[in-house]
CSV table of C-alpha atoms in Angstrom, one decimal:
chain,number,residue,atom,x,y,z
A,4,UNK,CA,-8.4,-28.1,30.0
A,5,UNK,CA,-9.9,-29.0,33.2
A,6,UNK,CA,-12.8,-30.7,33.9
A,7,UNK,CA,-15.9,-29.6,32.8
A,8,UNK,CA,-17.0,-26.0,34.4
A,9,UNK,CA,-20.8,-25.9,35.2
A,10,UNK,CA,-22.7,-23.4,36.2
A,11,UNK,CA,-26.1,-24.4,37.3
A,12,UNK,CA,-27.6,-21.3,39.2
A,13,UNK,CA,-29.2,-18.7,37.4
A,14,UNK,CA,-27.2,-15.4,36.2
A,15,UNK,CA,-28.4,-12.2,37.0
A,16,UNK,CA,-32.5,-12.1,36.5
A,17,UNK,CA,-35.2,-12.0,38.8
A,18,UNK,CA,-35.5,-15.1,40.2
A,19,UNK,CA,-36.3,-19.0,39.1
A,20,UNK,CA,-39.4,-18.8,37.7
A,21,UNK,CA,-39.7,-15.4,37.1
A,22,UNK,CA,-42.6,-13.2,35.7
A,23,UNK,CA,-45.2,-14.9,33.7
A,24,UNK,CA,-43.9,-13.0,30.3
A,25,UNK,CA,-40.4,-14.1,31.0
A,26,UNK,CA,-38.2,-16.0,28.6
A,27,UNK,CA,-35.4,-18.0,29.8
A,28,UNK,CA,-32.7,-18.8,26.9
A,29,UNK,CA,-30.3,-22.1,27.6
A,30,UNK,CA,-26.9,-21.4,26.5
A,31,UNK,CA,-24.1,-24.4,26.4
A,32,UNK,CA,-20.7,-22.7,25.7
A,33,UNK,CA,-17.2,-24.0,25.2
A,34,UNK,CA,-14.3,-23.0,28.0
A,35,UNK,CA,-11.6,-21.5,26.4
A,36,UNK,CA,-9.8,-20.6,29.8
A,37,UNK,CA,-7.1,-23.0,31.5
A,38,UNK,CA,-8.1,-22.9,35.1
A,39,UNK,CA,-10.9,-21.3,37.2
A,40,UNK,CA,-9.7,-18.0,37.4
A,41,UNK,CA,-9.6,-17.2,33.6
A,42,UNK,CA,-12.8,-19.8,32.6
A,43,UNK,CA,-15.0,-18.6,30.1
A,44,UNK,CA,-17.8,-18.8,32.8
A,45,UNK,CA,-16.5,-15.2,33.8
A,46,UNK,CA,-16.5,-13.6,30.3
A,47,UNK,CA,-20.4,-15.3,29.9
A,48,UNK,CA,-21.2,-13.8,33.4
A,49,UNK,CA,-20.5,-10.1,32.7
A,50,UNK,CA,-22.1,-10.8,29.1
A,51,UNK,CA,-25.0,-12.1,30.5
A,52,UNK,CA,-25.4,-9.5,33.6
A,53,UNK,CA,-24.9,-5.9,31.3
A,54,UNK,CA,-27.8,-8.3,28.7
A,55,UNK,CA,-29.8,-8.7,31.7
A,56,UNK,CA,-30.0,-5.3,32.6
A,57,UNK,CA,-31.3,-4.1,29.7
A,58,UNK,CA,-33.5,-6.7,29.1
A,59,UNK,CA,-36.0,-7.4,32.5
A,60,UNK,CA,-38.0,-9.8,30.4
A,61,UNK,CA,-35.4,-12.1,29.6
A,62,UNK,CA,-32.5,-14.1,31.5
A,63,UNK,CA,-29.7,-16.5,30.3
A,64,UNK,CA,-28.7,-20.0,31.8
A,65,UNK,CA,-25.3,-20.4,30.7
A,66,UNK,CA,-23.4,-23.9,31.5
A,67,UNK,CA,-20.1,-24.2,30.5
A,68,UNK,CA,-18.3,-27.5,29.6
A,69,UNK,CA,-14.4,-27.9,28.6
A,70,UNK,CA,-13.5,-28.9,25.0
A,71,UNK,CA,-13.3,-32.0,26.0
A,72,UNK,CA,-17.0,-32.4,26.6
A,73,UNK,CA,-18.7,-29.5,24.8
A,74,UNK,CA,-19.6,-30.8,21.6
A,75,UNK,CA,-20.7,-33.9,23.1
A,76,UNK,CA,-22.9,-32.7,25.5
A,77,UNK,CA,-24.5,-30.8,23.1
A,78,UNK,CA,-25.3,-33.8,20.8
A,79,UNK,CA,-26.5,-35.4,24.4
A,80,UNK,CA,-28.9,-32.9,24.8
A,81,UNK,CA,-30.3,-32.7,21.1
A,82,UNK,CA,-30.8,-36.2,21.3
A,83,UNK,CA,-32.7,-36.7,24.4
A,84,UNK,CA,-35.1,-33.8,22.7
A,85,UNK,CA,-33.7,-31.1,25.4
A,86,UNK,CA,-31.9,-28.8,23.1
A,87,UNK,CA,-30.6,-25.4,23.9
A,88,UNK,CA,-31.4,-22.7,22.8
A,89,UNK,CA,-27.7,-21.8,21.9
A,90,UNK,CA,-24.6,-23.7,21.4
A,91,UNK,CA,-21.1,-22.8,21.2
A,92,UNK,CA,-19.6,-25.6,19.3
A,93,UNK,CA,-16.9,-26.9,17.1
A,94,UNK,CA,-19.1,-27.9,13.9
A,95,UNK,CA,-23.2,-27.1,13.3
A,96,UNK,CA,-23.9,-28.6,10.1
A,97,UNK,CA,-25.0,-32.1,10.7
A,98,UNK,CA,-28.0,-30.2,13.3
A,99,UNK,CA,-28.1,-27.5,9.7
A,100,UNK,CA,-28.8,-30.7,7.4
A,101,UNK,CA,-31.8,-31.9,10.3
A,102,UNK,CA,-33.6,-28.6,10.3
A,103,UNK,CA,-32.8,-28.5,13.8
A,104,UNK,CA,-30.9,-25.2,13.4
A,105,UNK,CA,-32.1,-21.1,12.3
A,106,UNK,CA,-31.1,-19.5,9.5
A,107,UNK,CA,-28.2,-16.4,10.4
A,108,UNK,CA,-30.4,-14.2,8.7
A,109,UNK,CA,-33.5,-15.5,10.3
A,110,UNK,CA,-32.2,-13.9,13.8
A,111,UNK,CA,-29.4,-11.2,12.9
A,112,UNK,CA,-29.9,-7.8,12.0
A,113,UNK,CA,-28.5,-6.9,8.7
A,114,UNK,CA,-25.6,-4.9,10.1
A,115,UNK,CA,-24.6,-7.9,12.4
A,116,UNK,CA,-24.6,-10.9,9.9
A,117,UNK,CA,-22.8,-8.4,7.1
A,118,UNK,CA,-20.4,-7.7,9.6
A,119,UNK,CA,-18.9,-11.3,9.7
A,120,UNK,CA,-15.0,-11.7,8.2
A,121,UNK,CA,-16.6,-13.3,4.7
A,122,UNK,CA,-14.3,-16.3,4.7
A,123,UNK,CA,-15.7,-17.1,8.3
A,124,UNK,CA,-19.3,-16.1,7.0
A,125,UNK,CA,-18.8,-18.4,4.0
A,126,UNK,CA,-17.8,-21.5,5.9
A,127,UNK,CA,-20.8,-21.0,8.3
A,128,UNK,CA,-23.0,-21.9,5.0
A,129,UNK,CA,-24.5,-25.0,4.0
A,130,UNK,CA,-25.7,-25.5,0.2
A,131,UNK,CA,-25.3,-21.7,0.4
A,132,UNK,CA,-27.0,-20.7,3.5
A,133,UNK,CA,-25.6,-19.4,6.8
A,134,UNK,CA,-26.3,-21.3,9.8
A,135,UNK,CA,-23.0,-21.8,11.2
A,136,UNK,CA,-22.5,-18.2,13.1
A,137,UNK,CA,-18.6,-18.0,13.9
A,138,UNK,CA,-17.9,-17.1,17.2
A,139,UNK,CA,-13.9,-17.3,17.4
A,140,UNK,CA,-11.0,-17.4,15.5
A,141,UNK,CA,-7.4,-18.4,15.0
A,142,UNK,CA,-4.2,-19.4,12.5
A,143,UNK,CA,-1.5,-21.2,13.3
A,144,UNK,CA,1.9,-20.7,13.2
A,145,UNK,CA,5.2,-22.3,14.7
A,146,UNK,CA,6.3,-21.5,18.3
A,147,UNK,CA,9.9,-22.2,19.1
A,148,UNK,CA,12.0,-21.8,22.5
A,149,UNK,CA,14.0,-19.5,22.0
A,150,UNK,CA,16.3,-20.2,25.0
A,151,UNK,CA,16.4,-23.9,23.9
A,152,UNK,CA,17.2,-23.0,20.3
A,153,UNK,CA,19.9,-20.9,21.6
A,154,UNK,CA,21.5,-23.3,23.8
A,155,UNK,CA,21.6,-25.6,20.6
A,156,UNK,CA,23.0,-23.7,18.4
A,157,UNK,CA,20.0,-23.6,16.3
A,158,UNK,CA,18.0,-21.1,13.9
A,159,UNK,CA,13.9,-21.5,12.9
A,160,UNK,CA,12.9,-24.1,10.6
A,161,UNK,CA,11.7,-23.4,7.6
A,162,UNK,CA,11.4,-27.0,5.9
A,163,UNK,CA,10.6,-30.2,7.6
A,164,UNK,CA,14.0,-31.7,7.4
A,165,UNK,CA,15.0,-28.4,8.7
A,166,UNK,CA,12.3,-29.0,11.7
A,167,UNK,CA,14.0,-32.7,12.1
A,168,UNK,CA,16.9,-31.6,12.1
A,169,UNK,CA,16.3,-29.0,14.8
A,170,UNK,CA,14.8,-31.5,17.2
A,171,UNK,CA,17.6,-34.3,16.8
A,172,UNK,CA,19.6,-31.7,18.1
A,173,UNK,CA,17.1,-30.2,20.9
A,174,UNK,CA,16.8,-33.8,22.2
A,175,UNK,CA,20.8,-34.4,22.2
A,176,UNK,CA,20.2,-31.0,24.4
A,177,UNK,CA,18.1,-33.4,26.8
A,178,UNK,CA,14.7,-31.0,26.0
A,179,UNK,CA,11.9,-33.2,26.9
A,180,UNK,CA,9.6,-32.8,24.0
A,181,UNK,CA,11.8,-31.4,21.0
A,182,UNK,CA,9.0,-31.4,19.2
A,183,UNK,CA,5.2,-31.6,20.7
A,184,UNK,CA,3.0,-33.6,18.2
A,185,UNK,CA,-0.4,-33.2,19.9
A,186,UNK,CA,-3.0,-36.1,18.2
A,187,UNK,CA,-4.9,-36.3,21.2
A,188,UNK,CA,-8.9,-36.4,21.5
A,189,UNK,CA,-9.0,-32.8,22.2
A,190,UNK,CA,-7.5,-31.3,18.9
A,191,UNK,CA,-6.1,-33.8,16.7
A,192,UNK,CA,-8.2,-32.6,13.7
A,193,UNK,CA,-6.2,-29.4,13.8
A,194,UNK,CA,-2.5,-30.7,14.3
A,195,UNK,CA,-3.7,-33.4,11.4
A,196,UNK,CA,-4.7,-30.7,8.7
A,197,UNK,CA,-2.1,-28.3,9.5
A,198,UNK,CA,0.6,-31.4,8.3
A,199,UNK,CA,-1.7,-32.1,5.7
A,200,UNK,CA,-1.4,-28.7,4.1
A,201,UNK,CA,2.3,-28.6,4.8
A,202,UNK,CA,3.0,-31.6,2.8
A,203,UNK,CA,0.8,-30.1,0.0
A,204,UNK,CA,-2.6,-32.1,1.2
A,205,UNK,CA,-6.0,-31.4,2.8
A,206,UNK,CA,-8.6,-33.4,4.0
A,207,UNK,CA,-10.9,-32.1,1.1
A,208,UNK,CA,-10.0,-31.2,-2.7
A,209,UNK,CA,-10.8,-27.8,-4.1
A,210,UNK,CA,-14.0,-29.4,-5.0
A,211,UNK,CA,-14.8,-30.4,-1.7
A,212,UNK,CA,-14.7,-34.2,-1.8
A,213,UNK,CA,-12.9,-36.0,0.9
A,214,UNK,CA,-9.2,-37.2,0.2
A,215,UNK,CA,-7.8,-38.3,3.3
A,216,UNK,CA,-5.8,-41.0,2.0
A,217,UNK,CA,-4.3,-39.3,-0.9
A,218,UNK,CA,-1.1,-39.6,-1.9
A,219,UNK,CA,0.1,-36.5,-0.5
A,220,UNK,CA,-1.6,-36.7,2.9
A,221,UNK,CA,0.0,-40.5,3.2
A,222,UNK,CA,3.3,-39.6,2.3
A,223,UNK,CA,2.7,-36.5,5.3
A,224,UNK,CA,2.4,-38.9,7.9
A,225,UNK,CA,4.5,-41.6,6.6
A,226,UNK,CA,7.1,-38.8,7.4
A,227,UNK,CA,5.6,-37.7,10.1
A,228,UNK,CA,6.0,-41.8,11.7
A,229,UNK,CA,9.3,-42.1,10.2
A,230,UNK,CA,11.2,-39.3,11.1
A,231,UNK,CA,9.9,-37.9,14.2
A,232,UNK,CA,7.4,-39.9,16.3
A,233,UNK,CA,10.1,-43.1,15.3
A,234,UNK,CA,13.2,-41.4,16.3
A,235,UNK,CA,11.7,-40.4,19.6
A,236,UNK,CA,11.6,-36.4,18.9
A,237,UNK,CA,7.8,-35.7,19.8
A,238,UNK,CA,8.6,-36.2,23.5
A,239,UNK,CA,7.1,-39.3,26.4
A,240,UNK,CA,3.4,-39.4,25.3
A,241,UNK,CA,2.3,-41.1,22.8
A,242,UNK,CA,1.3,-38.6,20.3
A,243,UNK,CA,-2.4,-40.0,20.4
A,244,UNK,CA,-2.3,-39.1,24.3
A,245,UNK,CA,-1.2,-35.9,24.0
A,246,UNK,CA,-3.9,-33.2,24.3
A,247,UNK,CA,-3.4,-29.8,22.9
A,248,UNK,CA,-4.0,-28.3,26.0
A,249,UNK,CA,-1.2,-30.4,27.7
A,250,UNK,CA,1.2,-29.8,25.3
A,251,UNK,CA,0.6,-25.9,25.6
A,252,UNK,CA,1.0,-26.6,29.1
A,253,UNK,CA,4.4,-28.0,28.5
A,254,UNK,CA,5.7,-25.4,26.3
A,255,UNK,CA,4.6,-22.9,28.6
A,256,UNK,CA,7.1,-25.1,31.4
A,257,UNK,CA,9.6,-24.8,29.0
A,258,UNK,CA,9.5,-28.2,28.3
A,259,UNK,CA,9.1,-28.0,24.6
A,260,UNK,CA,11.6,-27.1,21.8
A,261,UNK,CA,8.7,-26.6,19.2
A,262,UNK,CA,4.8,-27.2,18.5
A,263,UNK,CA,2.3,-25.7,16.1
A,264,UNK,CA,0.5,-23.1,18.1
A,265,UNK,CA,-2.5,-20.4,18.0
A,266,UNK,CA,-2.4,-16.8,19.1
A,267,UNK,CA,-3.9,-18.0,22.8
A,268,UNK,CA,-0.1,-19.6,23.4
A,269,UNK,CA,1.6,-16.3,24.1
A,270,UNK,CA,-0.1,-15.2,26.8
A,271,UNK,CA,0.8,-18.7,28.6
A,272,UNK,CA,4.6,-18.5,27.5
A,273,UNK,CA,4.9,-15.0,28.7
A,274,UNK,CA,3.3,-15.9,32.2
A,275,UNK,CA,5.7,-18.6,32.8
A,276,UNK,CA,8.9,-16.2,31.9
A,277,UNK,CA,9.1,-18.4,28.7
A,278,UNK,CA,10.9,-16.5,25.3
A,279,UNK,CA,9.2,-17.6,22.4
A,280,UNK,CA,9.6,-17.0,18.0
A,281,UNK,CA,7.0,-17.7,15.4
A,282,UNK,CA,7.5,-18.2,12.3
A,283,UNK,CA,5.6,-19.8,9.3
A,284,UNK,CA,4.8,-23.3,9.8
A,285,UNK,CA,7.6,-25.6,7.6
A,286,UNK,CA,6.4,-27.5,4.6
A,287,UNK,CA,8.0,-30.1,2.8
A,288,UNK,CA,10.5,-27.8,0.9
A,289,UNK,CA,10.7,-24.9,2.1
A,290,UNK,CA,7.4,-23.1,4.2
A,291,UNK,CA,4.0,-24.2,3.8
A,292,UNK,CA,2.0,-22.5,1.1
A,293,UNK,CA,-0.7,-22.6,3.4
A,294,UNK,CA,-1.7,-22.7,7.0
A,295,UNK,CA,-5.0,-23.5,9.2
A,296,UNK,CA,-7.5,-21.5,10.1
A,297,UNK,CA,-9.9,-22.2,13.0
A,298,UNK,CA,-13.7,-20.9,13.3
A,299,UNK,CA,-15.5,-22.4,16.5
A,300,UNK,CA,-19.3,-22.1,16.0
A,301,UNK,CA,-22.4,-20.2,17.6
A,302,UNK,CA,-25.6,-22.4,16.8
A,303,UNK,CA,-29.5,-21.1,17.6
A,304,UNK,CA,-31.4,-24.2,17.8
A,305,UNK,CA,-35.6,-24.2,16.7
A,306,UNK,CA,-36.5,-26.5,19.4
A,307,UNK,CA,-37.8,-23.9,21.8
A,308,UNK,CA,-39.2,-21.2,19.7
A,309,UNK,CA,-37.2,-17.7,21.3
A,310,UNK,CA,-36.4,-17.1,17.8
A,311,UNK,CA,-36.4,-13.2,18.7
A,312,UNK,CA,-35.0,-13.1,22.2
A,313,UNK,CA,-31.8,-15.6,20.6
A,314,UNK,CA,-31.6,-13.0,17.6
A,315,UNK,CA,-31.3,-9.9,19.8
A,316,UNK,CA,-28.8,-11.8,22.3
A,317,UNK,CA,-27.0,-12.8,19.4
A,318,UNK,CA,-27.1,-8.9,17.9
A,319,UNK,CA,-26.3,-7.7,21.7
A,320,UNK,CA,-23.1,-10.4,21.7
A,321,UNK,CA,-21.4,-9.7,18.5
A,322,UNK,CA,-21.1,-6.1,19.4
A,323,UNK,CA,-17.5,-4.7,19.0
A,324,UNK,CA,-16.9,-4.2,22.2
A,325,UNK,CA,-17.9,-8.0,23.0
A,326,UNK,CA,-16.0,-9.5,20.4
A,327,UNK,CA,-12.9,-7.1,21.2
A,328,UNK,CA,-13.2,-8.4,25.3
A,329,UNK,CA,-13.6,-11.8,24.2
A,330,UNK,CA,-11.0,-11.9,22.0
A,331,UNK,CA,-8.3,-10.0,24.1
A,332,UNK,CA,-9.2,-12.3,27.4
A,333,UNK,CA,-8.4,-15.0,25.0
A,334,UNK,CA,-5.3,-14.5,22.9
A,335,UNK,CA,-7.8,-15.0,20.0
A,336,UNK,CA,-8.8,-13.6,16.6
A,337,UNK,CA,-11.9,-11.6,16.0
A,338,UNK,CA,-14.8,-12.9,13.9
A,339,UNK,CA,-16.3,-9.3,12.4
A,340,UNK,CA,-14.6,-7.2,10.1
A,341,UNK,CA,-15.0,-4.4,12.6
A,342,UNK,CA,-13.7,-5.2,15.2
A,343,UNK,CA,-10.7,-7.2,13.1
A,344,UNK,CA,-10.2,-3.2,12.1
A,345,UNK,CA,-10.1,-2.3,15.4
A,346,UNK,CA,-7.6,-4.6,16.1
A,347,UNK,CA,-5.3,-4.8,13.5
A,348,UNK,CA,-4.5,-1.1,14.4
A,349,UNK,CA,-4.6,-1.1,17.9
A,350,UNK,CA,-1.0,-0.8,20.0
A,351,UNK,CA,-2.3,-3.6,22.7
A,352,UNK,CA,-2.9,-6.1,20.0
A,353,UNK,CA,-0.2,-5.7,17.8
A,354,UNK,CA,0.9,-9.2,19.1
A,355,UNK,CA,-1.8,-11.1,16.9
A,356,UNK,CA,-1.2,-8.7,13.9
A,357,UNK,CA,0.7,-12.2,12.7
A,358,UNK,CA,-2.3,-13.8,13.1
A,359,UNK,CA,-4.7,-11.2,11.5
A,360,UNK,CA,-2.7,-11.1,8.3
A,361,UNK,CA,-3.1,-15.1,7.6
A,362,UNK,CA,-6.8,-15.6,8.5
A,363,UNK,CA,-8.0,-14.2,4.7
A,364,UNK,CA,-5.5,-16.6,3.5
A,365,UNK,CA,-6.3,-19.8,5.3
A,366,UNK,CA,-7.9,-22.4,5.1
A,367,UNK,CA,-10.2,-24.0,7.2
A,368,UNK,CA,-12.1,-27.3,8.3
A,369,UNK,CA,-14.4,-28.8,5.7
A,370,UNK,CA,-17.7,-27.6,8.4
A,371,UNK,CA,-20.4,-26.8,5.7
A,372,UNK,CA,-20.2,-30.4,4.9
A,373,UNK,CA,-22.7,-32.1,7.3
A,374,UNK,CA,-20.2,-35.2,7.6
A,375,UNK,CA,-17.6,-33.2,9.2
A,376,UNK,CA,-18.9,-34.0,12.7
A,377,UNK,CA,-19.0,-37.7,12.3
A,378,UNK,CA,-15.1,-37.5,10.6
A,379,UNK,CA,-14.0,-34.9,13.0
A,380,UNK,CA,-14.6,-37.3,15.7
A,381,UNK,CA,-13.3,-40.0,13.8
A,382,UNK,CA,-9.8,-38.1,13.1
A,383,UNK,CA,-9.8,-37.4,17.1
A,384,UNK,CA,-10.2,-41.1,17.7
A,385,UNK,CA,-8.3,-43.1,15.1
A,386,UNK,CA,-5.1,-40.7,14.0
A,387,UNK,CA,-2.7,-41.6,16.8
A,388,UNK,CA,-2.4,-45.1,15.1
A,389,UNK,CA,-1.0,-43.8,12.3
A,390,UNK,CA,2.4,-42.7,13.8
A,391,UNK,CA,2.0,-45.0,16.7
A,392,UNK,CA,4.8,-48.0,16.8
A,393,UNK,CA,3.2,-50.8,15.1
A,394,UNK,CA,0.8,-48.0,13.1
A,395,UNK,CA,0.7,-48.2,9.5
A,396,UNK,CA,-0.3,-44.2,8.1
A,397,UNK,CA,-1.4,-45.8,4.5
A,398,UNK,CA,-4.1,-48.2,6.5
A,399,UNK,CA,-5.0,-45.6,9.1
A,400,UNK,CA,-5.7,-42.9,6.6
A,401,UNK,CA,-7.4,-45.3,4.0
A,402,UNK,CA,-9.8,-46.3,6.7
A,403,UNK,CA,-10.8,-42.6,7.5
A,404,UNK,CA,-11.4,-41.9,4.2
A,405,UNK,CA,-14.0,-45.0,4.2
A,406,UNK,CA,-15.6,-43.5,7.1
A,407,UNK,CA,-15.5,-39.9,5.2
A,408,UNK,CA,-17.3,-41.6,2.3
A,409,UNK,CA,-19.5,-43.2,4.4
A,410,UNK,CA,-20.6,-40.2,6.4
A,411,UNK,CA,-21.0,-38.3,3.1
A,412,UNK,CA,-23.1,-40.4,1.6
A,413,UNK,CA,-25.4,-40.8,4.7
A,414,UNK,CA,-25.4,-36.8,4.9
């Protein structure tokens, strides 16, 4: 991503202060573009401006931070007693288990919050209550370069010795990153559970208590140390150093034999000339059983008391033809069954049909827990040690769980 995108002056509106009635709602979204001309600032400006014209009484500040620095900022601003009144995020419930957040169904009209794709409604909910509002969506699957495949002689994986395999022989091809383990800061908790699941693991049971250090999830990345990152197939970062975004970048420069990827990736591939496959991300024996699903979050906060002007906003911004724009700028999958209907039939979109089919199978982050936040950020921190040279998965792994526990029994 680049650095953080702000935007400071006022959108649309009547002025700074405006009238005496006016209500002015903060906004702090995430970018989900990869330079200026495609940041999410745009998409929030024409939002905000057809909002504004129907509504004289009410303007939008919007400020937009990378994913780098969202989620941080936002936990700045809560904690210096300045929150917004809207977030877009990457987890909620910790602010849910404070009170600091409104009920979904305190602000949405029926039609709106019934609306939501369930499993995306359901993970929104703590102790059975939506808070969490999902705002975007994705799966994951496994990109390959097709050219690069070609020149070695190769065919999709569809088991990880299979995937080993493919990148011994990518990097005899001299292909800079065979294949891209990104377990930087900005994503790693989505690599990390998407190799989880492959090997059969999870950060939670199905019972929802934390098992980072299970058997399976140790043997994962004892694997994942062993027969990858240790033979010097994930490319010249460090896997802890590489950023999502960065490794996108490289696939997109044709730089990178393969790399778990979301539906956002084909657009950059196909701007750069690049000739990409999917298929099902490889397991352990054969094709994983399972794959990630990925909900970022749209949190009202109670601080500043618009509860009306946020719930018609919110009603106004998860209107089809919001969600569809959104989601087509983005590459990404839509969060109401609607507009998921729209899609899934639509010629333009038959591209992320892929990706509509596996979100009701999915499975996503543990976010109703009101730990996640704090393990989240400890998984982005700590789980480049585990395959780093030196690393020790077993000890890496143990630890997080300690933190998990921790954090739970705090929350």
């Amino acid at each position: 991503m680049a650095s953080a995108l702000v935007m400071t002056a006022v959108l649309g509106g009547c002025g700074i202060t405006g009238g005496s009635g006016e209500v002015t709602l903060k906004l702090v979204a995430a970018d989900y573009g990869d330079t200026e001309a495609n940041s999410s600032r745009h998409y929030w400006d024409d939002v905000v401006d057809a909002y504004e014209a129907k509504h004289p009484d009410v303007r939008v500040d919007v400020t937009v931070y990378s994913w780098n620095d969202v989620d941080r900022k936002v936990r700045e601003l809560v904690d210096a007693g300045e929150a917004p009144d809207l977030a877009q995020i990457g987890a909620y419930s910790d602010y849910a288990a404070k009170d600091l957040l409104y009920r979904a169904d305190d602000l949405l009209s029926i039609p709106v919050q019934a609306d939501f794709v369930p499993q995306l409604a359901a993970a929104g909910q703590v102790k059975g209550v939506q808070y969490g509002m999902p705002f975007a969506a994705s799966t994951r699957v496994l990109f390959y370069n097709k050219t690069l495949f070609a020149q070695a002689g190769l065919t999709p994986p569809k088991s990880w010795d299979d995937l080993a395999a493919a990148a011994e022989a990518l990097k005899a091809e001299g292909v800079k990153y065979p294949y891209a383990l990104p377990l930087g800061p900005e994503e790693a908790q989505a690599e990390t559970m998407q190799w989880l699941l492959s090997g059969g693991g999870g950060y939670t049971d199905v019972s929802g208590t934390y098992t980072i250090d299970s058997a399976q999830n140790v043997d994962t990345f004892t694997w994942l140390k062993d027969e990858l990152v240790g033979k010097d197939l994930t490319g010249p970062v460090a896997p802890g150093k590489l950023n999502r975004a960065a490794a996108f970048a490289a696939f997109a420069a044709g730089d990178v034999g393969m790399l778990n990827g979301h539906p956002s990736l084909m657009a950059m591939a196909e701007k750069k000339g690049v000739k990409y496959g999917m298929v099902p991300t490889p397991g352990a024996d054969g094709a994983s059983p399972n794959t990630l699903g990925v909900a970022d979050w749209m949190a009202a906060f109670k601080q500043n008391g618009h509860q009306e002007q946020i719930g018609d906003f919110l009603d106004f911004v998860y209107a089809d033809d919001q969600v569809l724009d959104f989601s087509r700028r983005y590459d990404l999958l839509p969060v109401t069954t609607s507009a998921s209907e729209a899609m899934s039939t639509a010629e333009e979109d038959k591209k992320l049909k892929p990706f509509l089919d596996q979100l009701l199978l999915s499975e996503l982050y543990p976010v109703g827990e009101t730990s996640w936040a704090t393990v989240s950020a400890e998984i982005k921190k700590r789980i480049g040690e585990a395959v780093a040279t030196g690393g020790d998965p077993r000890t890496v792994l143990e630890e997080l769980q300690a933190t998990a526990v921790r954090a739970d029994s705090a929350a």
